[in-house]
Structures are given as structure tokens and as C-alpha cells.
PDB file of C-alpha atoms in Angstrom:
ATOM      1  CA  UNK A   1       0.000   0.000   0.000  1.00 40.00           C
ATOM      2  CA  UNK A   2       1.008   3.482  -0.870  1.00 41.00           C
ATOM      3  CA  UNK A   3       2.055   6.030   1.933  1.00 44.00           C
ATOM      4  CA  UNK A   4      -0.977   8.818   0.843  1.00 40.00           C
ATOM      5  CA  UNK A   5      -3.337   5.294   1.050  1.00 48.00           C
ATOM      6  CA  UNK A   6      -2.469   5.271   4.535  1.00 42.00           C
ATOM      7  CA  UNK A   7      -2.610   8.358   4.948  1.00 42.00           C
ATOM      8  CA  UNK A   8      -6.206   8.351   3.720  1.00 41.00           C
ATOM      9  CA  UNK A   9      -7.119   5.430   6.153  1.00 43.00           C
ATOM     10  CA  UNK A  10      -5.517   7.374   8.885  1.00 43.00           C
ATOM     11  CA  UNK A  11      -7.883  10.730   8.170  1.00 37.00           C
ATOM     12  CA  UNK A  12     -10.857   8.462   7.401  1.00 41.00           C
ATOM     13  CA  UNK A  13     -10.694   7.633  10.911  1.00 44.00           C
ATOM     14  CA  UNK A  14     -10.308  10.751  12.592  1.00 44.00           C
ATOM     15  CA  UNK A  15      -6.578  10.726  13.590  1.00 44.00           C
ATOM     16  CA  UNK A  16      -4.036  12.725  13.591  1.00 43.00           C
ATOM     17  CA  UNK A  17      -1.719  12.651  10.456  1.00 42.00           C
ATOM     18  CA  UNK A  18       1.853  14.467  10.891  1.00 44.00           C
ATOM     19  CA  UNK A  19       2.890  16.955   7.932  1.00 44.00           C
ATOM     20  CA  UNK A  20       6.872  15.313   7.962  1.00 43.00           C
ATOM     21  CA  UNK A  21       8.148  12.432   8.961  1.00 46.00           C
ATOM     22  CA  UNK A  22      11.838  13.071   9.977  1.00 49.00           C
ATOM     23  CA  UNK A  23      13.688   9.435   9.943  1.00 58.00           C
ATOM     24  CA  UNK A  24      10.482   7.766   9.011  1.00 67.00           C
ATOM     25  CA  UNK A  25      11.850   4.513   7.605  1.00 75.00           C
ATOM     26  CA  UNK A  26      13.839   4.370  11.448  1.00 87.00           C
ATOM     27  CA  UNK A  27      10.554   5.260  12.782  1.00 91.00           C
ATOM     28  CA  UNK A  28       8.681   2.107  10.648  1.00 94.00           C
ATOM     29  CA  UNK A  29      11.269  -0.264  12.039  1.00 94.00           C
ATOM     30  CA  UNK A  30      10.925   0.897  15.498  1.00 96.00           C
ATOM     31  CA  UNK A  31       7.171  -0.193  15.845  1.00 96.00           C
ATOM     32  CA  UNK A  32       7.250  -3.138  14.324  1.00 96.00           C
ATOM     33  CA  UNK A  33       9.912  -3.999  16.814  1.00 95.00           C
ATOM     34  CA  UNK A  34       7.631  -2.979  19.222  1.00 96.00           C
ATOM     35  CA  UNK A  35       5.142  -4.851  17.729  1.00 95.00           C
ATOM     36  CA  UNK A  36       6.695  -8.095  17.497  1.00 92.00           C
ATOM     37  CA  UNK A  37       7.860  -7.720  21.213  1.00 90.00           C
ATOM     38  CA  UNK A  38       3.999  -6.886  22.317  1.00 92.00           C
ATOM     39  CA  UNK A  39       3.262 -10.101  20.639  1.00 91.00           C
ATOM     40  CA  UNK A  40       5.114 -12.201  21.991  1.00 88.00           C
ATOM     41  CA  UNK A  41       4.426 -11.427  25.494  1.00 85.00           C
ATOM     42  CA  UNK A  42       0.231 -10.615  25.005  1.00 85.00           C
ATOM     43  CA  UNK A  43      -0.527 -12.228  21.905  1.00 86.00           C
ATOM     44  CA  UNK A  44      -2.454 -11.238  19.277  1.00 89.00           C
ATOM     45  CA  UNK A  45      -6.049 -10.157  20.096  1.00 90.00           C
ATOM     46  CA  UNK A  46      -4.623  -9.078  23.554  1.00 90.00           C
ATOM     47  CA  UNK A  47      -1.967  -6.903  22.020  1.00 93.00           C
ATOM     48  CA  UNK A  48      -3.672  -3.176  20.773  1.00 95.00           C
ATOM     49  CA  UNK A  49      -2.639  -0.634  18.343  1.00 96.00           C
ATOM     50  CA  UNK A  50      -2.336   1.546  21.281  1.00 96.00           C
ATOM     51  CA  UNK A  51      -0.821  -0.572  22.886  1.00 96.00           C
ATOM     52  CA  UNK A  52       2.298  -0.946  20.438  1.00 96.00           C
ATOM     53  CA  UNK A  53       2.085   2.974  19.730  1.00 96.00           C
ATOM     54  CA  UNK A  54       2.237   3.276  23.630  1.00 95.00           C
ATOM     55  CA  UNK A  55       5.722   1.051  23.387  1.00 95.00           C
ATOM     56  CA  UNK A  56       7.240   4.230  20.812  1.00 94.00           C
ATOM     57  CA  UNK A  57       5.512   6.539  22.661  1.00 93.00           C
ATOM     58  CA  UNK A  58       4.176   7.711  19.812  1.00 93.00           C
ATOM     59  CA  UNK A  59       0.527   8.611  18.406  1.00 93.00           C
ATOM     60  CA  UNK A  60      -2.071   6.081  17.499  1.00 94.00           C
ATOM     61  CA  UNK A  61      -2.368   8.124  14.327  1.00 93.00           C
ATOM     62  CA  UNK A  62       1.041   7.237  13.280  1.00 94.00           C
ATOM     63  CA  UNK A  63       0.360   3.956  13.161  1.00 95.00           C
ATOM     64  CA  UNK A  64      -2.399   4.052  10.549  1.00 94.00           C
ATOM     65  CA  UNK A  65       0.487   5.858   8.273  1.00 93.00           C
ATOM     66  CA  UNK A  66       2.050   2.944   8.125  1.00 94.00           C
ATOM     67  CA  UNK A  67       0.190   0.441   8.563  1.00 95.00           C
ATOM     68  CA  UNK A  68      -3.390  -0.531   7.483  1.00 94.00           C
ATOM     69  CA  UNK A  69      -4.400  -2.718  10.510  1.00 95.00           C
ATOM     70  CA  UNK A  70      -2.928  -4.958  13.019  1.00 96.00           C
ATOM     71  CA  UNK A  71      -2.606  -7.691  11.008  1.00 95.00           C
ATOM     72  CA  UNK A  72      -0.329  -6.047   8.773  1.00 96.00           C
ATOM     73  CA  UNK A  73       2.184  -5.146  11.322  1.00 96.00           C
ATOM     74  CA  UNK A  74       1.991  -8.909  12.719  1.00 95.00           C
ATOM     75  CA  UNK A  75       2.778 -10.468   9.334  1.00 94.00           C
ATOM     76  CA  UNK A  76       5.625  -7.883   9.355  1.00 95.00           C
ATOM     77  CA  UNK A  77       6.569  -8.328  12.651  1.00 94.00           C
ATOM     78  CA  UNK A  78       6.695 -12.198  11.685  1.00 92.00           C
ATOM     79  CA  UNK A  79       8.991 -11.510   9.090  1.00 93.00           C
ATOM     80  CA  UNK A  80      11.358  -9.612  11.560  1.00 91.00           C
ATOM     81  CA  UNK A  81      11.673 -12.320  13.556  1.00 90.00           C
ATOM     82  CA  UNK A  82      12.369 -14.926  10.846  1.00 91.00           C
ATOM     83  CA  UNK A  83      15.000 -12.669   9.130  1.00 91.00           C
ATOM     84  CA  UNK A  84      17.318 -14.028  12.162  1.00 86.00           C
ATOM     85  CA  UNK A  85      17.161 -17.932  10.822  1.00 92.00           C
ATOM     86  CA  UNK A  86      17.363 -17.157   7.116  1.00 94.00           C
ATOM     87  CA  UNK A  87      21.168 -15.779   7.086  1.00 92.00           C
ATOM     88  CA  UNK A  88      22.097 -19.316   8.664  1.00 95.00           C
ATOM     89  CA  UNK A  89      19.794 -21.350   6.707  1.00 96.00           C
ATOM     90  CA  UNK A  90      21.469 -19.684   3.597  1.00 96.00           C
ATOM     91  CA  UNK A  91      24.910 -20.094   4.758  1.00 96.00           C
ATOM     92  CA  UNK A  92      24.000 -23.942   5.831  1.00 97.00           C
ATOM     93  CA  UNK A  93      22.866 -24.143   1.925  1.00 97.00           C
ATOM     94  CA  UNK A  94      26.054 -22.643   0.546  1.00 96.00           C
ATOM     95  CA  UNK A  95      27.908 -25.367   3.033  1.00 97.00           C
ATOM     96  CA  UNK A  96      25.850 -28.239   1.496  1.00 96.00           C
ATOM     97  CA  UNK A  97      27.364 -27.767  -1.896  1.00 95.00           C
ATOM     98  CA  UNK A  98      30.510 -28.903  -0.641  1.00 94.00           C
ATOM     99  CA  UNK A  99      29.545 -31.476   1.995  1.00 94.00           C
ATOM    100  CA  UNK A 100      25.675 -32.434   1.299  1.00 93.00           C
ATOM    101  CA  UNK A 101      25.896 -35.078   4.518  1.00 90.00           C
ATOM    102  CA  UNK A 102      27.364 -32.326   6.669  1.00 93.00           C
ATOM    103  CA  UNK A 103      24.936 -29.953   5.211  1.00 94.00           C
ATOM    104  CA  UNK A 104      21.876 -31.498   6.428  1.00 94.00           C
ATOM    105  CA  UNK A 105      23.144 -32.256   9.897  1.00 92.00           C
ATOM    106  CA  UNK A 106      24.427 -28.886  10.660  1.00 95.00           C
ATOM    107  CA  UNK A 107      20.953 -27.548   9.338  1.00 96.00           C
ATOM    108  CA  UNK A 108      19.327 -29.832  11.656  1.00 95.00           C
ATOM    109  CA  UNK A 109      21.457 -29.225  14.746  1.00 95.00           C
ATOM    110  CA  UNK A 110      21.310 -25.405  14.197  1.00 95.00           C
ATOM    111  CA  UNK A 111      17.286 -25.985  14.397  1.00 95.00           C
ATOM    112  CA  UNK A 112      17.912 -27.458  17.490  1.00 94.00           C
ATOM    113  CA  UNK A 113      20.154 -24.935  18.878  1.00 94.00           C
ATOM    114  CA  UNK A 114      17.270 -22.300  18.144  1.00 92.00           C
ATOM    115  CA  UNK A 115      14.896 -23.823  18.950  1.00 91.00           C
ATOM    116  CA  UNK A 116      16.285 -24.384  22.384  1.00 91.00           C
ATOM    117  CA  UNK A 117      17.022 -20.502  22.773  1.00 89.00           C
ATOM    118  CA  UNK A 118      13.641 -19.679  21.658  1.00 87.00           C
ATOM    119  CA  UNK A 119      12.263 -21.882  24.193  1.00 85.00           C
ATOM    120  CA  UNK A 120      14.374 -20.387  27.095  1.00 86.00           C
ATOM    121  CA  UNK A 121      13.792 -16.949  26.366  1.00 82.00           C
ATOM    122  CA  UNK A 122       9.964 -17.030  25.121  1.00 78.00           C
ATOM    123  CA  UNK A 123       8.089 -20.070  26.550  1.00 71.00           C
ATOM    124  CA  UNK A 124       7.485 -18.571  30.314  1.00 70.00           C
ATOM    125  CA  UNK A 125       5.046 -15.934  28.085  1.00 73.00           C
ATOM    126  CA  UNK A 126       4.916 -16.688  24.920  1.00 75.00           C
ATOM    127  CA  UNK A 127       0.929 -16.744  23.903  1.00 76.00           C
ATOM    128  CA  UNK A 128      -0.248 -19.932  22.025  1.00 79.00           C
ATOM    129  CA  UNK A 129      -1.697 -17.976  19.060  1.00 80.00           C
ATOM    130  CA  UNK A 130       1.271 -16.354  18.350  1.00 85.00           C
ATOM    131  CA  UNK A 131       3.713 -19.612  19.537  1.00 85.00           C
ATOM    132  CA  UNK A 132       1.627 -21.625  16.644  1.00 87.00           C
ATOM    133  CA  UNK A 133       2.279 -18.768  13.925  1.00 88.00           C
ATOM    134  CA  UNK A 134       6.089 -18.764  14.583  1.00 88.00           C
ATOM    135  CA  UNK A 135       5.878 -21.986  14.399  1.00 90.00           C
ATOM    136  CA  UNK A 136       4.263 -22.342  10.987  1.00 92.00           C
ATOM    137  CA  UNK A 137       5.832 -19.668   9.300  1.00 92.00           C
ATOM    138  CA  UNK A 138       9.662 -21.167  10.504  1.00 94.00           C
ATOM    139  CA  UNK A 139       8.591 -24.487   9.096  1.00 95.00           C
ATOM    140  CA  UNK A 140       7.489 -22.412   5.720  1.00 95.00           C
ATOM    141  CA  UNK A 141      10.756 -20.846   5.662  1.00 95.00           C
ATOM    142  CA  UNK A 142      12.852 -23.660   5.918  1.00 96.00           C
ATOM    143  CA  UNK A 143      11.137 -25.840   2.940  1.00 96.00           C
ATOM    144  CA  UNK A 144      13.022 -24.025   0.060  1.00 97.00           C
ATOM    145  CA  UNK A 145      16.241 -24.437   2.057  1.00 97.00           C
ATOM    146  CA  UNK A 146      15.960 -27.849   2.778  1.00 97.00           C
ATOM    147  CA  UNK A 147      14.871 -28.215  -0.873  1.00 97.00           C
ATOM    148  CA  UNK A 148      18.382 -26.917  -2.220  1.00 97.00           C
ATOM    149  CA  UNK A 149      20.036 -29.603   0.563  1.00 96.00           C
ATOM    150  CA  UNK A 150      18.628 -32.403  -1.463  1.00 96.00           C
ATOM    151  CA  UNK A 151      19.523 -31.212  -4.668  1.00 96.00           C
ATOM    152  CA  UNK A 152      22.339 -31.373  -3.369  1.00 95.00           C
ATOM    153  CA  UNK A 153      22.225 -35.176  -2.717  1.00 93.00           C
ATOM    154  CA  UNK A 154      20.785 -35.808  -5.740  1.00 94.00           C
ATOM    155  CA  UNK A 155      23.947 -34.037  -7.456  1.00 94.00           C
ATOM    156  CA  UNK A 156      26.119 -36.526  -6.041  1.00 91.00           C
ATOM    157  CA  UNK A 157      24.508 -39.560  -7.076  1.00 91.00           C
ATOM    158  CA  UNK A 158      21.404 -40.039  -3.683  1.00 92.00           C
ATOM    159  CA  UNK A 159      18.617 -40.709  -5.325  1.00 92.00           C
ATOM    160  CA  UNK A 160      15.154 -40.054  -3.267  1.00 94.00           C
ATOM    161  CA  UNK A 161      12.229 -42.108  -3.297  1.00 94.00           C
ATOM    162  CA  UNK A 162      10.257 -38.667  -4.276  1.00 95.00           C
ATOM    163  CA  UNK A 163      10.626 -35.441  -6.130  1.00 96.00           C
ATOM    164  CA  UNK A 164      13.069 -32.969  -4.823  1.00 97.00           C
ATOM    165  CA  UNK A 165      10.341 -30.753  -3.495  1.00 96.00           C
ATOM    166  CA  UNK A 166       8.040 -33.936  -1.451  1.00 97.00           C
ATOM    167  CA  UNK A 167      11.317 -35.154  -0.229  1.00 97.00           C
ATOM    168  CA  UNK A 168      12.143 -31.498   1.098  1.00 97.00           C
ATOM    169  CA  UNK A 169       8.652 -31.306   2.685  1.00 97.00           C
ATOM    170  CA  UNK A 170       8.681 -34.471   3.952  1.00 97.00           C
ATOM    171  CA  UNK A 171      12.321 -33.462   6.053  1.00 97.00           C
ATOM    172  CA  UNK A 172      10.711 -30.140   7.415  1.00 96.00           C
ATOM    173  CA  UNK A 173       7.496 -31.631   8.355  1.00 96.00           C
ATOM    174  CA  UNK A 174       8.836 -35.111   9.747  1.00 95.00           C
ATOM    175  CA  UNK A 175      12.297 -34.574  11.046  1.00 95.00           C
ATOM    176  CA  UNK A 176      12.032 -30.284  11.701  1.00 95.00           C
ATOM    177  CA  UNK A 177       8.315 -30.607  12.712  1.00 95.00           C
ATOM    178  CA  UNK A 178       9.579 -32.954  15.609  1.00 94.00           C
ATOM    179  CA  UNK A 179      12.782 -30.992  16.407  1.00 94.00           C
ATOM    180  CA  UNK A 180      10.141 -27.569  16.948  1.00 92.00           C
ATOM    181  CA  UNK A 181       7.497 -29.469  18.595  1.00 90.00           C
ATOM    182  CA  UNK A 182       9.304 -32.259  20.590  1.00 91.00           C
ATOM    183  CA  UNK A 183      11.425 -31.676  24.199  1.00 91.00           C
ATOM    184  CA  UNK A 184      14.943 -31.767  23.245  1.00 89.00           C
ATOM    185  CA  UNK A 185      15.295 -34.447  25.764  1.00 93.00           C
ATOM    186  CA  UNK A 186      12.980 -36.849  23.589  1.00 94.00           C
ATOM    187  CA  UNK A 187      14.692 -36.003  20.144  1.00 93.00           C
ATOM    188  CA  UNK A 188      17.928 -36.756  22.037  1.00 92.00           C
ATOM    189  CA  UNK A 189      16.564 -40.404  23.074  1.00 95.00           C
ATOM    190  CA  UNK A 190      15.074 -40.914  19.959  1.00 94.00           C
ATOM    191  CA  UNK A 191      17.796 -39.298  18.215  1.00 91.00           C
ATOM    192  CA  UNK A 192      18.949 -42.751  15.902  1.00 89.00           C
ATOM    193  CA  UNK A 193      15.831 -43.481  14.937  1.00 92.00           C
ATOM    194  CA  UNK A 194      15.270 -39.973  13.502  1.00 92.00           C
ATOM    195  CA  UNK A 195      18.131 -39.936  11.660  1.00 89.00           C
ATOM    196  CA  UNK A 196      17.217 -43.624  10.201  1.00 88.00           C
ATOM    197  CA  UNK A 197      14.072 -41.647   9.436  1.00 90.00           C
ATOM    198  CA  UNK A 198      15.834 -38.701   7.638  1.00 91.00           C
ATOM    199  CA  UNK A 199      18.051 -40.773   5.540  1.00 89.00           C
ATOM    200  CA  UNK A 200      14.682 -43.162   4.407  1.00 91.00           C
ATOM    201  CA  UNK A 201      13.366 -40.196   3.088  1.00 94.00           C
ATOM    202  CA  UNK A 202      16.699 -39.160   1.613  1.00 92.00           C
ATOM    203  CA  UNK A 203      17.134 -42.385  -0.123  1.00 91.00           C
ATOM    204  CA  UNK A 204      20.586 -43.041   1.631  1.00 85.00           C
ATOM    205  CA  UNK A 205      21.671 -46.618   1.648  1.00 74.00           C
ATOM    206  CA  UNK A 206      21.193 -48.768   4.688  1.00 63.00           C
ATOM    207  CA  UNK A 207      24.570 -49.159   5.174  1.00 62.00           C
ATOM    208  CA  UNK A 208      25.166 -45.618   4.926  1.00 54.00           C
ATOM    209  CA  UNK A 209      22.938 -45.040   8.093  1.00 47.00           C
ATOM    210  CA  UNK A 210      25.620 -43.688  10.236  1.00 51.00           C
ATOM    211  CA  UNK A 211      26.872 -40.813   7.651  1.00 46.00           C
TER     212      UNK A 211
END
């Protein structure tokens, strides 16, 4: 949406519209931040406009120039906090091209790293509405990554049971669904058989298990 559109929204509803915005793009960042951390300790339907405008102490009318409701600012505020996993994932992906087994563990450990610091500093108040979204937009993001892993494999002579892009959902809905959903204490017991798991779906040779 254009600026003047929100602009228009913002007058349509009575508020207050500044002339200038003086660092506005600084300004944008800022509330989203605020946003995302209002969010993540409310939730969405407890977490108002004025609420994150409060956070900025800023106008509510300042919002609406931005912004056209709440749930614009959450999908952005979503995307904030996944822009943190994707310079890893990419880097993981670049890593894979030389070592495709090494690749997919280290993408796969990192998950559980992150998962694990996510869990110590969010689950004490982390709402479930917003706990679910993060959790379905990270498994969203990783699909494309994972999806360049098994090319990968492929490259080298692996060859899947499915297409590239099944086999890739298949790993971020079996083997990262578990990893974001289980206790890390179960995925370490069950650790073996997961990775049996991960290299069925792979194609990997029997043998091969332990790679």
C-alpha cells in the first residue's frame, strides 16, 4: 500500500496525520519492533494498536500511516523475527554444496540450537496464538532451504524415493516438525531413529545409516 493510502485510512478515521516524517523509515522499524515484542508477550487479540504505539511513545495516528491494521504489522513483525534464521539457513545451503551429509546435519542441529534458545527466552510468556504462527511460518521458511540440501544429494549420485520438493517437505514436516514441537530431551533419546528416518526419506543406503 502506498504512503498517501495510509494516509487516507488514517484521516478516514479521525486521527491525527503528521505533515513530515523526519527518519520515518527508522521510525517504521521501530514499531514493528515494538510490535513483534507486544506479541510475543500478550498475543495477538490481547496486544492493541495503542498498545504498540504506547511502546514508541508515539501517536495512534502514526500507526495508521504505516500500517493498514494490526494484522499487517503482525505479518511484518513475523517476518522480523524470521529474518534471524534465514542468514544461517542460507549459509548452511552454501555449506551443502561442498559437503551435502554435513549440510543437512548442521541444518538440523542449528534448528535445534534455536529452537532451544527460543524456548528459554519465550516459553514462560509466549501466547499460544502467536507460539503456533512462529511456528508455521519457521517451518514455511525452511522448505526451500531444505529443498536446495537435497539437490544437493541428488547431485552426487542419492537418489530419493520422491521429487526434490516432497522429499524437502517431507524433512521439514517429519524430522524439523519434531525438532520444533518435541522436548529436546525426547529427540535426544530418539535421536537414531530420527536420523534412520531422515536418511529413508533421503534415499541413503542402509549401510550408509551412520553418515
Amino acid at each position: 500500500m502506498e504512503k498517501k493510502d495510509s494516509v487516507t485510512t488514517a484521516r478516514k478515521r479521525g486521527t491525527a496525520v503528521p505533515e513530515e516524517l523526519p527518519e520515518s523509515r527508522d521510525k517504521r522499524s521501530e514499531i514493528i519492533k515494538a510490535a513483534q515484542e507486544c506479541f510475543f508477550e500478550k498475543g495477538y487479540e490481547a496486544t492493541s494498536v495503542r498498545m504498540i504505539m504506547k511502546k514508541v511513545e508515539a501517536e495512534v495516528g502514526l500507526f495508521y500511516y504505516y500500517f493498514e491494521n494490526k494484522a499487517e504489522v503482525f505479518d511484518y513483525a513475523m517476518e522480523l523475527f524470521l529474518d534471524y534464521y534465514k542468514k544461517d539457513f542460507e549459509e548452511i545451503t552454501k555449506f551443502a554444496l561442498r559437503d551435502p551429509f554435513g549440510g543437512i546435519q548442521k541444518f538440523f542441529i542449528l534448528l535445534l540450537e534455536e529452537t532451544r534458545k527460543y524456548r528459554e527466552q519465550y516459553a514462560e510468556h509466549l501466547h499460544k496464538t502467536v507460539r503456533l504462527a512462529v511456528r508455521e511460518e519457521l517451518l514455511t521458511l525452511m522448505t526451500p532451504y531444505l529443498s536446495q540440501i537435497v539437490e544437493t544429494f541428488v547431485a552426487v549420485g542419492v537418489k530419493p524415493p520422491s521429487s526434490v520438493d516432497v522429499t524437502a517437505m517431507l524433512l521439514t514436516h517429519g524430522v524439523g516438525s519434531l525438532i520444533i514441537h518435541q522436548e529436546e530431551e525426547w529427540i535426544h533419546i530418539n535421536s537414531v531413529e530420527i536420523r534412520k528416518s531422515a536418511n529413508l526419506i533421503m534415499g541413503v543406503d542402509p549401510d550408509n545409516y551412520e553418515l
